[in-house]
Coordinates of C-alpha atoms in Angstrom, one line a residue:
Chain A
M1 CA 29.1 -113.5 -144.6
V2 CA 32.6 -112.1 -145.5
Q3 CA 32.0 -109.2 -143.2
A4 CA 31.0 -111.5 -140.3
K5 CA 34.2 -113.4 -140.8
K6 CA 36.2 -110.3 -140.8
R7 CA 34.6 -109.2 -137.6
G8 CA 35.3 -112.5 -136.1
K9 CA 39.0 -112.2 -137.1
A10 CA 39.2 -108.7 -135.6
K11 CA 37.7 -110.0 -132.4
V12 CA 40.2 -112.9 -132.2
L13 CA 43.0 -110.5 -132.8
A14 CA 41.7 -108.1 -130.0
L15 CA 41.5 -111.1 -127.7
Y16 CA 45.1 -112.2 -128.3
T17 CA 46.3 -108.6 -128.0
T18 CA 44.6 -108.2 -124.7
A19 CA 45.8 -111.6 -123.4
T20 CA 49.4 -110.8 -124.4
V21 CA 49.4 -107.3 -122.8
V22 CA 47.9 -108.7 -119.6
L23 CA 50.5 -111.5 -119.6
A24 CA 53.3 -108.9 -120.0
L25 CA 51.9 -107.0 -117.1
M26 CA 51.8 -110.1 -115.0
I27 CA 55.4 -110.9 -115.6
I28 CA 56.8 -107.3 -115.5
P29 CA 58.1 -107.7 -111.9
Y30 CA 60.1 -110.7 -112.9
L31 CA 61.5 -108.9 -116.0
Y32 CA 62.3 -105.8 -114.0
M33 CA 64.2 -107.9 -111.4
L34 CA 66.1 -109.7 -114.1
I35 CA 67.0 -106.6 -116.1
Q36 CA 68.0 -104.5 -113.0
S37 CA 70.2 -107.4 -111.7
L38 CA 72.2 -107.1 -115.0
A39 CA 72.3 -103.2 -115.1
P40 CA 75.4 -101.2 -114.2
W41 CA 75.1 -100.2 -110.5
H42 CA 74.6 -96.5 -111.0
E43 CA 71.6 -97.2 -113.3
V44 CA 69.8 -99.6 -111.1
D45 CA 66.2 -98.4 -110.6
R46 CA 67.1 -95.1 -112.3
V47 CA 66.3 -96.3 -115.8
F48 CA 64.0 -99.0 -117.2
I49 CA 66.3 -100.1 -119.9
P50 CA 70.0 -100.0 -118.9
S51 CA 72.6 -98.8 -121.3
S52 CA 74.6 -102.0 -121.0
L53 CA 74.2 -105.4 -119.3
G54 CA 76.8 -107.1 -117.1
V55 CA 77.1 -109.7 -114.4
R56 CA 78.8 -107.5 -111.7
S57 CA 75.9 -107.9 -109.3
Y58 CA 76.3 -111.7 -109.6
T59 CA 80.0 -111.8 -109.2
W60 CA 79.6 -109.6 -106.2
L61 CA 77.1 -112.0 -104.6
F62 CA 79.2 -115.1 -105.4
A63 CA 82.3 -113.4 -103.9
G64 CA 80.3 -113.2 -100.6
G65 CA 79.3 -109.5 -100.6
A66 CA 81.0 -106.4 -99.3
A67 CA 84.0 -106.9 -97.1
S68 CA 82.3 -104.8 -94.4
L69 CA 79.2 -106.9 -94.4
P70 CA 80.1 -110.3 -95.7
R71 CA 77.0 -112.5 -96.2
P72 CA 76.9 -116.1 -97.4
W73 CA 74.6 -115.6 -100.3
L74 CA 75.4 -118.8 -102.1
R75 CA 75.2 -120.8 -98.9
A76 CA 71.8 -119.3 -98.3
L77 CA 70.7 -120.6 -101.7
G78 CA 72.0 -124.0 -100.7
N79 CA 70.2 -123.8 -97.4
S80 CA 66.9 -123.0 -99.1
A81 CA 67.4 -125.9 -101.5
L82 CA 68.3 -128.3 -98.7
V83 CA 65.4 -127.4 -96.4
A84 CA 62.8 -127.2 -99.2
T85 CA 63.9 -130.5 -100.8
V86 CA 64.0 -132.6 -97.6
V87 CA 60.7 -131.2 -96.3
T88 CA 58.9 -131.6 -99.6
L89 CA 60.1 -135.2 -100.2
S90 CA 59.1 -136.2 -96.7
R91 CA 55.7 -134.6 -97.1
V92 CA 55.1 -136.4 -100.4
L93 CA 56.2 -139.7 -99.0
V94 CA 54.3 -139.5 -95.8
G95 CA 51.3 -138.1 -97.7
S96 CA 51.2 -141.1 -99.9
L97 CA 51.8 -143.7 -97.2
V98 CA 49.2 -142.3 -94.8
G99 CA 46.8 -141.5 -97.7
Y100 CA 47.0 -145.2 -98.8
A101 CA 46.3 -146.4 -95.3
L102 CA 43.3 -144.2 -95.0
A103 CA 41.9 -144.8 -98.5
V104 CA 42.6 -148.5 -99.0
L105 CA 43.2 -150.4 -95.8
S106 CA 40.4 -151.0 -93.3
F107 CA 41.6 -151.0 -89.7
R108 CA 40.1 -150.1 -86.4
G109 CA 40.6 -146.4 -85.6
R110 CA 40.7 -145.3 -89.2
G111 CA 37.7 -143.1 -88.9
V112 CA 39.2 -141.5 -85.8
I113 CA 42.4 -140.7 -87.6
Q114 CA 40.5 -139.3 -90.5
N115 CA 38.5 -137.0 -88.4
F116 CA 41.5 -136.0 -86.4
I117 CA 43.4 -135.0 -89.6
L118 CA 40.5 -132.8 -90.7
F119 CA 40.5 -131.1 -87.3
H120 CA 44.3 -130.7 -87.6
M121 CA 44.0 -129.3 -91.1
F122 CA 41.5 -126.6 -90.2
Y123 CA 43.0 -125.7 -86.9
P124 CA 44.4 -122.2 -87.2
G125 CA 48.2 -122.6 -87.3
I126 CA 48.9 -119.1 -86.0
I127 CA 47.9 -120.3 -82.5
L128 CA 50.7 -122.9 -82.6
L129 CA 53.4 -120.4 -83.7
V130 CA 54.6 -119.3 -80.2
P131 CA 54.3 -122.7 -78.4
T132 CA 56.0 -124.6 -81.3
F133 CA 58.8 -122.1 -81.1
L134 CA 59.1 -122.7 -77.3
L135 CA 59.0 -126.5 -78.0
I136 CA 61.9 -126.2 -80.5
R137 CA 63.8 -124.2 -78.0
A138 CA 63.1 -126.7 -75.2
L139 CA 64.4 -129.5 -77.4
G140 CA 67.6 -127.6 -77.9
L141 CA 67.0 -127.1 -81.6
Y142 CA 66.9 -123.3 -81.8
D143 CA 69.2 -122.0 -84.6
T144 CA 69.6 -125.5 -86.2
Y145 CA 68.5 -126.9 -89.6
A146 CA 66.3 -129.3 -87.7
A147 CA 64.2 -126.4 -86.4
M148 CA 63.3 -125.5 -90.0
I149 CA 62.8 -129.1 -91.1
L150 CA 61.3 -131.2 -88.3
P151 CA 58.0 -129.3 -87.8
G152 CA 57.3 -129.4 -91.5
L153 CA 57.9 -133.1 -92.3
V154 CA 54.2 -133.9 -92.6
S155 CA 51.5 -132.1 -94.5
T156 CA 47.8 -132.9 -93.7
W157 CA 46.9 -131.4 -97.1
A158 CA 49.2 -133.9 -98.9
I159 CA 47.6 -136.8 -96.9
F160 CA 44.2 -135.5 -97.9
M161 CA 45.1 -135.2 -101.5
Y162 CA 46.6 -138.7 -101.8
A163 CA 43.8 -140.3 -99.8
N164 CA 41.2 -138.7 -102.1
F165 CA 43.1 -139.8 -105.2
F166 CA 43.7 -143.4 -104.0
R167 CA 40.0 -143.8 -103.3
T168 CA 39.3 -143.4 -107.0
V169 CA 41.7 -146.3 -107.9
P170 CA 39.5 -149.5 -108.6
K171 CA 39.6 -152.0 -105.8
E172 CA 40.3 -154.8 -108.4
V173 CA 43.8 -153.4 -109.2
I174 CA 44.8 -153.7 -105.5
E175 CA 43.1 -157.1 -105.1
A176 CA 44.9 -158.5 -108.1
A177 CA 48.2 -157.3 -106.8
R178 CA 47.5 -158.9 -103.5
M179 CA 46.6 -162.2 -105.2
D180 CA 50.0 -162.1 -106.9
G181 CA 51.5 -161.9 -103.4
A182 CA 52.5 -158.3 -103.3
G183 CA 52.8 -156.7 -99.9
E184 CA 51.2 -153.4 -99.1
L185 CA 54.5 -151.5 -99.4
R186 CA 55.1 -153.0 -102.8
I187 CA 51.6 -152.0 -103.9
I188 CA 52.2 -148.5 -102.7
F189 CA 55.6 -148.1 -104.4
Q190 CA 55.1 -150.1 -107.6
I191 CA 51.4 -149.4 -108.3
M192 CA 49.9 -146.5 -106.4
I193 CA 52.7 -144.0 -106.5
P194 CA 53.2 -144.4 -110.3
I195 CA 49.5 -143.9 -111.0
A196 CA 49.4 -140.9 -108.7
R197 CA 51.9 -139.0 -110.8
P198 CA 49.6 -136.1 -111.8
I199 CA 48.8 -135.5 -108.1
T200 CA 52.4 -135.9 -107.1
A201 CA 53.4 -133.2 -109.6
I202 CA 51.0 -130.7 -108.2
V203 CA 51.5 -131.6 -104.6
F204 CA 55.3 -131.4 -105.0
L205 CA 55.2 -128.1 -106.7
F206 CA 52.8 -126.4 -104.3
L207 CA 54.6 -127.7 -101.2
F208 CA 58.1 -127.0 -102.5
M209 CA 57.1 -123.5 -103.4
E210 CA 55.4 -123.0 -100.0
R211 CA 58.5 -124.1 -98.2
W212 CA 60.9 -122.2 -100.5
I213 CA 59.2 -118.8 -99.7
E214 CA 58.5 -119.4 -96.0
L215 CA 59.4 -116.3 -94.0
L216 CA 57.9 -116.0 -90.6
W217 CA 59.0 -119.4 -89.2
D218 CA 62.5 -119.3 -90.5
L219 CA 62.9 -115.7 -89.3
I220 CA 62.0 -116.9 -85.8
V221 CA 64.1 -120.1 -85.4
I222 CA 67.3 -119.1 -87.1
R223 CA 69.8 -116.4 -86.0
D224 CA 73.1 -117.6 -87.6
P225 CA 73.4 -116.0 -91.1
A226 CA 75.2 -119.2 -92.2
K227 CA 72.0 -121.2 -91.7
Q228 CA 69.5 -118.6 -93.0
T229 CA 67.5 -119.4 -96.1
L230 CA 67.9 -117.1 -99.1
N231 CA 64.4 -115.7 -98.5
V232 CA 65.2 -114.7 -94.9
L233 CA 68.6 -113.4 -95.8
L234 CA 67.1 -111.2 -98.4
A235 CA 64.3 -110.0 -96.2
T236 CA 66.7 -109.1 -93.3
M237 CA 69.2 -107.4 -95.7
F238 CA 66.8 -104.9 -97.0
G239 CA 67.8 -102.0 -94.7
P240 CA 71.6 -102.3 -94.2
Y241 CA 72.1 -103.0 -97.9
G242 CA 70.6 -99.7 -99.0
G243 CA 73.5 -99.1 -101.4
Y244 CA 73.5 -102.4 -103.1
E245 CA 70.3 -102.7 -105.0
G246 CA 71.9 -104.5 -108.0
P247 CA 73.1 -107.5 -105.9
L248 CA 69.8 -107.6 -104.1
Y249 CA 68.0 -108.0 -107.4
A250 CA 70.5 -110.7 -108.4
A251 CA 69.7 -112.5 -105.1
G252 CA 66.0 -112.0 -106.0
V253 CA 66.6 -113.7 -109.3
L254 CA 68.4 -116.6 -107.6
L255 CA 65.4 -116.9 -105.3
T256 CA 62.7 -116.7 -107.9
F257 CA 63.9 -118.3 -111.1
P258 CA 64.5 -121.9 -109.7
I259 CA 60.8 -122.1 -108.8
I260 CA 59.8 -120.8 -112.3
V261 CA 62.0 -123.4 -114.0
L262 CA 60.6 -126.2 -111.7
F263 CA 57.1 -125.0 -112.5
L264 CA 57.6 -124.8 -116.3
L265 CA 59.0 -128.4 -116.1
F266 CA 55.7 -129.5 -114.5
S267 CA 53.5 -127.1 -116.4
R268 CA 52.4 -129.7 -119.1
R269 CA 50.3 -131.5 -116.5
F270 CA 49.6 -128.4 -114.5
V271 CA 46.3 -127.0 -115.6
Q272 CA 44.5 -130.4 -115.5
G273 CA 46.2 -131.1 -112.2
V274 CA 45.0 -127.9 -110.6
S275 CA 41.4 -128.7 -111.6
L276 CA 41.9 -132.0 -109.7
V277 CA 43.2 -130.1 -106.7
I278 CA 40.3 -127.7 -106.8
S279 CA 37.6 -130.4 -107.2
T280 CA 38.8 -132.3 -104.1
Chain B
M1 CA 45.9 -162.0 -90.6
S2 CA 43.4 -159.6 -89.2
T3 CA 45.7 -158.3 -86.5
K4 CA 48.4 -158.0 -89.1
K5 CA 46.1 -155.8 -91.2
E6 CA 45.2 -153.7 -88.2
L7 CA 48.8 -153.2 -87.4
G8 CA 49.7 -152.3 -91.0
G9 CA 47.2 -149.4 -91.0
W10 CA 48.6 -147.9 -87.8
L11 CA 52.1 -148.6 -88.9
L12 CA 51.6 -146.6 -92.2
A13 CA 49.8 -143.8 -90.3
S14 CA 52.5 -143.7 -87.6
P15 CA 54.7 -140.9 -89.2
Y16 CA 51.7 -138.7 -89.2
L17 CA 50.6 -139.6 -85.7
L18 CA 54.1 -139.0 -84.4
S19 CA 54.4 -135.6 -86.0
A20 CA 50.9 -134.7 -84.9
I21 CA 51.6 -135.5 -81.3
L22 CA 54.9 -133.6 -81.3
F23 CA 54.1 -130.5 -83.4
F24 CA 50.3 -130.3 -83.0
L25 CA 49.0 -131.7 -79.8
I26 CA 51.8 -130.6 -77.5
P27 CA 51.9 -127.0 -78.8
L28 CA 48.1 -127.0 -78.7
G29 CA 48.1 -127.8 -75.0
W30 CA 50.9 -125.4 -74.3
S31 CA 49.1 -122.6 -76.0
L32 CA 46.1 -123.1 -73.8
S33 CA 48.2 -122.5 -70.7
L34 CA 50.5 -119.8 -72.2
V35 CA 47.7 -117.3 -72.5
F36 CA 47.2 -117.0 -68.8
F37 CA 50.9 -116.1 -68.1
D38 CA 53.1 -113.1 -68.4
W39 CA 56.4 -114.7 -69.5
N40 CA 59.4 -113.2 -71.2
V41 CA 60.6 -116.5 -72.6
I42 CA 64.1 -116.3 -71.0
S43 CA 63.4 -115.9 -67.3
P44 CA 62.5 -119.0 -65.3
V45 CA 59.7 -117.0 -63.6
R46 CA 56.2 -117.1 -65.2
T47 CA 53.7 -114.8 -63.6
Y48 CA 50.0 -116.0 -63.6
V49 CA 47.9 -113.1 -64.8
G50 CA 44.5 -114.7 -65.3
L51 CA 42.7 -113.0 -68.1
G52 CA 45.1 -110.0 -68.0
N53 CA 46.6 -110.8 -71.4
F54 CA 43.1 -110.8 -72.9
R55 CA 42.2 -107.6 -71.2
E56 CA 45.4 -105.9 -72.5
A57 CA 44.9 -107.2 -76.0
L58 CA 41.3 -106.1 -76.2
T59 CA 42.2 -102.6 -75.2
S60 CA 45.4 -102.3 -77.2
T61 CA 45.4 -99.7 -80.0
R62 CA 48.0 -101.9 -81.9
V63 CA 45.6 -104.9 -81.9
F64 CA 42.7 -102.6 -82.8
K65 CA 44.7 -101.3 -85.7
A66 CA 45.5 -104.8 -86.9
F67 CA 41.8 -105.7 -86.5
V68 CA 40.6 -102.7 -88.5
N69 CA 43.3 -102.9 -91.2
T70 CA 42.4 -106.5 -91.9
Y71 CA 39.0 -105.5 -93.0
K72 CA 40.4 -102.5 -94.9
F73 CA 42.7 -104.9 -96.8
M74 CA 39.8 -107.3 -97.3
G75 CA 37.7 -104.5 -98.7
I76 CA 40.3 -103.9 -101.4
I77 CA 41.7 -107.4 -101.9
V78 CA 38.6 -109.5 -102.1
P79 CA 36.7 -107.5 -104.7
G80 CA 39.9 -106.8 -106.5
V81 CA 41.0 -110.4 -106.7
I82 CA 37.5 -111.6 -107.8
V83 CA 37.3 -109.1 -110.6
A84 CA 40.9 -109.7 -111.7
S85 CA 40.7 -113.5 -111.6
L86 CA 37.3 -113.7 -113.2
G87 CA 38.5 -111.4 -115.9
L88 CA 41.6 -113.5 -116.6
A89 CA 39.4 -116.7 -116.7
L90 CA 37.0 -115.2 -119.2
L91 CA 39.8 -114.0 -121.3
V92 CA 41.4 -117.5 -121.4
Q93 CA 38.1 -119.1 -121.9
H94 CA 37.4 -117.1 -125.1
L95 CA 40.8 -117.8 -126.7
P96 CA 40.4 -120.3 -129.5
R97 CA 43.9 -121.6 -129.0
G98 CA 46.7 -121.4 -126.5
K99 CA 44.5 -121.5 -123.4
Q100 CA 47.0 -123.6 -121.6
F101 CA 49.9 -121.2 -122.4
Y102 CA 48.1 -118.1 -121.1
A103 CA 46.7 -119.9 -118.1
V104 CA 50.1 -121.1 -117.1
G105 CA 51.6 -117.6 -117.8
F106 CA 49.0 -115.9 -115.6
F107 CA 49.8 -118.3 -112.8
L108 CA 53.4 -117.3 -112.6
P109 CA 53.0 -114.5 -110.0
Y110 CA 51.7 -117.1 -107.6
L111 CA 55.2 -118.6 -107.5
A112 CA 56.9 -115.4 -106.5
S113 CA 58.4 -115.0 -103.1
G114 CA 56.8 -112.0 -101.3
V115 CA 60.3 -110.9 -100.3
A116 CA 61.6 -110.8 -103.9
V117 CA 58.4 -108.9 -105.1
S118 CA 58.7 -106.5 -102.2
L119 CA 62.3 -105.8 -103.4
V120 CA 61.1 -104.9 -106.9
V121 CA 58.2 -102.8 -105.6
R122 CA 60.5 -100.9 -103.2
G123 CA 62.9 -100.3 -106.1
I124 CA 60.2 -99.1 -108.5
L125 CA 58.8 -96.8 -105.9
S126 CA 62.0 -95.4 -104.5
Y127 CA 62.2 -91.6 -104.7
D128 CA 64.6 -91.2 -107.6
S129 CA 63.4 -94.3 -109.6
A130 CA 62.7 -94.1 -113.3
F131 CA 59.0 -94.6 -112.5
N132 CA 58.8 -91.7 -110.1
E133 CA 60.9 -89.5 -112.4
F134 CA 58.4 -90.3 -115.1
L135 CA 55.5 -89.4 -112.9
R136 CA 57.1 -86.1 -111.9
S137 CA 57.8 -85.2 -115.6
V138 CA 54.1 -85.8 -116.4
F139 CA 52.2 -84.7 -113.3
G140 CA 54.8 -82.5 -111.7
S141 CA 54.9 -84.6 -108.5
S142 CA 55.0 -88.2 -107.3
P143 CA 53.2 -89.7 -104.3
R144 CA 55.1 -90.6 -101.2
W145 CA 54.0 -94.2 -101.8
L146 CA 55.1 -96.3 -98.8
R147 CA 55.3 -93.3 -96.5
D148 CA 51.7 -92.4 -97.2
P149 CA 49.0 -94.5 -95.4
F150 CA 46.7 -94.5 -98.3
W151 CA 49.2 -95.5 -101.0
A152 CA 51.0 -98.0 -98.7
T153 CA 47.7 -99.9 -98.2
L154 CA 46.9 -99.8 -101.8
V155 CA 50.4 -100.9 -102.9
I156 CA 50.4 -103.9 -100.6
S157 CA 46.8 -104.8 -101.6
A158 CA 47.8 -104.6 -105.3
M159 CA 50.8 -106.9 -104.7
I160 CA 48.5 -109.5 -103.1
I161 CA 45.9 -109.2 -105.9
W162 CA 48.7 -109.6 -108.5
K163 CA 50.0 -112.7 -106.8
L164 CA 46.6 -114.5 -106.4
S165 CA 44.6 -113.6 -109.5
G166 CA 46.2 -116.1 -111.8
Y167 CA 45.7 -118.9 -109.3
Y168 CA 42.1 -118.1 -108.6
A169 CA 41.5 -117.7 -112.4
L170 CA 42.1 -121.4 -112.7
I171 CA 39.3 -122.0 -110.2
F172 CA 37.0 -119.8 -112.3
L173 CA 38.2 -121.4 -115.5
A174 CA 37.3 -124.9 -114.2
G175 CA 33.8 -123.5 -113.3
L176 CA 33.4 -121.9 -116.7
Q177 CA 34.3 -125.1 -118.5
G178 CA 31.4 -126.8 -116.6
I179 CA 28.8 -124.5 -118.0
P180 CA 27.0 -126.2 -121.0
R181 CA 27.3 -124.2 -124.2
E182 CA 23.6 -125.0 -125.1
L183 CA 22.5 -122.6 -122.3
Y184 CA 24.2 -119.7 -124.1
E185 CA 22.9 -120.7 -127.5
A186 CA 19.3 -120.9 -126.1
A187 CA 19.7 -117.6 -124.4
A188 CA 21.0 -116.0 -127.7
L189 CA 18.0 -117.4 -129.5
D190 CA 15.7 -115.7 -127.0
G191 CA 17.5 -112.4 -127.8
A192 CA 19.7 -112.1 -124.7
G193 CA 22.8 -110.0 -125.3
P194 CA 26.3 -110.9 -124.0
L195 CA 25.8 -108.9 -120.9
T196 CA 22.5 -110.5 -120.0
Q197 CA 24.0 -113.9 -120.7
F198 CA 26.8 -113.1 -118.3
R199 CA 24.5 -111.9 -115.6
K200 CA 21.9 -114.6 -115.9
I201 CA 24.0 -117.6 -116.8
T202 CA 27.7 -117.2 -116.1
V203 CA 27.5 -115.5 -112.7
P204 CA 24.9 -117.8 -111.1
L205 CA 26.4 -121.0 -112.5
L206 CA 29.9 -119.9 -111.3
Y207 CA 28.5 -119.8 -107.7
P208 CA 30.7 -122.7 -106.4
A209 CA 33.8 -121.0 -107.9
F210 CA 32.8 -117.6 -106.3
Y211 CA 32.3 -119.4 -103.0
T212 CA 35.8 -121.0 -103.1
V213 CA 37.6 -117.9 -104.1
L214 CA 35.8 -115.8 -101.5
V215 CA 36.5 -118.1 -98.6
L216 CA 40.1 -118.5 -99.7
S217 CA 40.8 -114.8 -100.2
V218 CA 39.0 -113.8 -97.0
G219 CA 41.0 -116.3 -95.0
L220 CA 44.2 -115.0 -96.6
C221 CA 43.6 -111.4 -95.4
F222 CA 44.0 -112.6 -91.8
G223 CA 47.5 -113.9 -92.6
I224 CA 49.1 -110.9 -94.3
F225 CA 52.7 -110.7 -93.1
T226 CA 55.5 -110.7 -95.6
E227 CA 54.7 -107.6 -97.6
P228 CA 54.2 -105.2 -94.7
Y229 CA 57.1 -106.8 -92.7
V230 CA 59.5 -106.1 -95.5
L231 CA 58.1 -102.9 -97.0
T232 CA 56.6 -100.8 -94.2
G233 CA 57.1 -102.6 -90.9
G234 CA 53.4 -102.0 -90.4
G235 CA 53.6 -98.2 -90.9
P236 CA 53.2 -95.4 -91.6
R237 CA 51.3 -94.8 -88.4
F238 CA 50.2 -98.4 -88.2
A239 CA 48.3 -98.1 -91.5
T240 CA 49.5 -101.5 -92.7
H241 CA 49.9 -103.2 -89.3
T242 CA 48.5 -106.7 -89.4
W243 CA 47.6 -109.5 -86.9
Q244 CA 50.7 -111.5 -87.8
L245 CA 53.0 -108.5 -87.5
E246 CA 51.6 -107.9 -84.1
I247 CA 52.0 -111.5 -83.0
Y248 CA 55.6 -111.6 -84.4
S249 CA 56.5 -108.3 -82.8
Q250 CA 55.1 -109.1 -79.4
A251 CA 56.3 -112.7 -79.1
F252 CA 59.6 -112.5 -80.9
E253 CA 60.9 -108.9 -80.8
R254 CA 59.6 -108.0 -77.3
F255 CA 59.7 -111.7 -76.1
R256 CA 56.3 -111.6 -74.6
A257 CA 55.3 -115.2 -75.2
G258 CA 52.1 -115.2 -73.2
Y259 CA 50.8 -112.0 -74.7
G260 CA 51.8 -113.0 -78.2
A261 CA 50.0 -116.3 -77.8
T262 CA 46.9 -114.5 -76.6
V263 CA 46.8 -112.2 -79.6
A264 CA 47.2 -115.3 -81.8
V265 CA 44.2 -116.9 -80.1
L266 CA 42.2 -113.7 -80.6
N267 CA 43.2 -113.6 -84.2
A268 CA 42.1 -117.2 -84.8
V269 CA 38.7 -116.6 -83.1
I270 CA 38.1 -113.5 -85.2
T271 CA 39.2 -115.2 -88.4
F272 CA 36.9 -118.1 -87.7
G273 CA 34.0 -115.8 -86.8
S274 CA 34.5 -113.6 -89.9
I275 CA 34.7 -116.6 -92.3
L276 CA 31.6 -118.1 -90.7
I277 CA 29.6 -114.9 -91.2
I278 CA 30.8 -114.5 -94.8
R279 CA 30.0 -118.1 -95.5
R280 CA 26.5 -117.6 -94.2
V281 CA 25.9 -114.6 -96.4
V282 CA 27.3 -116.3 -99.5
E283 CA 25.4 -119.5 -98.8
S284 CA 22.1 -117.6 -98.6
W285 CA 22.9 -116.2 -102.0
G286 CA 23.7 -119.7 -103.2
R287 CA 20.4 -121.1 -101.9
R288 CA 18.5 -118.4 -103.8
L289 CA 20.3 -119.6 -106.9
G290 CA 19.3 -123.2 -106.1
F291 CA 22.6 -124.5 -104.9
R292 CA 21.9 -126.6 -101.8

């Protein structure tokens, strides 16, 4: 009996040791980036643990880079934040409005719209890449913020998620609100969106992250470095900035850590929320 | 009242409809005509080439490389990500406490920008990095990593496996939590060891999770772009060239809009066909297990 208990304890200890080691492995790239961004420049990549830590790489970035190759790093961070925030808010808002219409209202043509959305969702986006670029150019939007924002304002996935969730809300709740004289918009904003909070947390996080790390589209439609997102600026600075690894790591930190903070803020609801996402 | 209700539905759906017309239907129609033209985007002249773009794409070594590499990546990434994510899920499942903490921690790689991770990987693998110095001090030499076709493929695959496994682990975890404990207890009474229990209970009952992870990860292999774009440019000798790199390079570096659109159509058809075949295979496995 005592021995079995001991064996159980050893097993639990082994489990936690394994889990912690694996967790460390999973976050090593983040730690590496953070540590190297604080290392003295001649030690970057050359040693795992730097002899001292400093913020030279960050001050260099914030001052705009080398005089020979000035790059608006901070502005790029702002661009990323602007584009990702506008796009994500719009996707969440449109997702909940359309999702409500499809799940709760009955109107002629609803079935058609529903089927069309499914078709849209599963249509391979890669085919649309070239013609969408040509359309943006024809509209005179090449190299503008609008080019990064407009095509992304609506997400079929967000609509789908909200519609599925709203279908589970008891009809009585909505009927009662209507009896009290509430209009559809009031029902959406004062009842449905508040109950949908777990879904919103997940949808917001996934969509924000997706937009934040977009590369291909932003690479295609933006030429002016002042409008580039941080992700694109970093990707296109790989070659010419050969001698500035430290600042590149600092930029990597600026790119990565906001998402992690956002995620950790949401993480309380996260695991249960993801199972909702998966089951639908 | 009734017409007002009708109108309300369409009104609420209108932002979607507007966006779908502008950024889905119009490009969709445009892509259908683009593939028949040779057009350099800038010039006002578009030359009708019939099926010429398709003929060129189907005989192009670059496209062929992208085609083959996709399955090469798939052969590493799909098994790798299934083993890794199932392993993570089992690990979390067996922890008495702190499941949430570890599940959230394992998910963190999914949030990383491919660009930022590529930066780290390039740094770690650069010739005089601490890592390579270490390898040389132990083995006497270090691989040429991204300049070696074998290692470049492996490194990019490993980056993708690292990114996805924590996310897919959540899918497996949800599946594991749906398996009734009594099944294991009954099996243990019948003398089944942990390995037999895993093979006869866990794996078959996780079928829906396997299915999801398989379809997701296979689909993903057709869309590899960021890592090779940043790290290898598709090299060395096209060893890491992908569909999306080819489309990007043809349409946006060489400005061959018609040809780029054609490769994209080909990519979509092949993706669709491959997923269909894989789904068939997996579904026949599922039927044998008694899932629909």
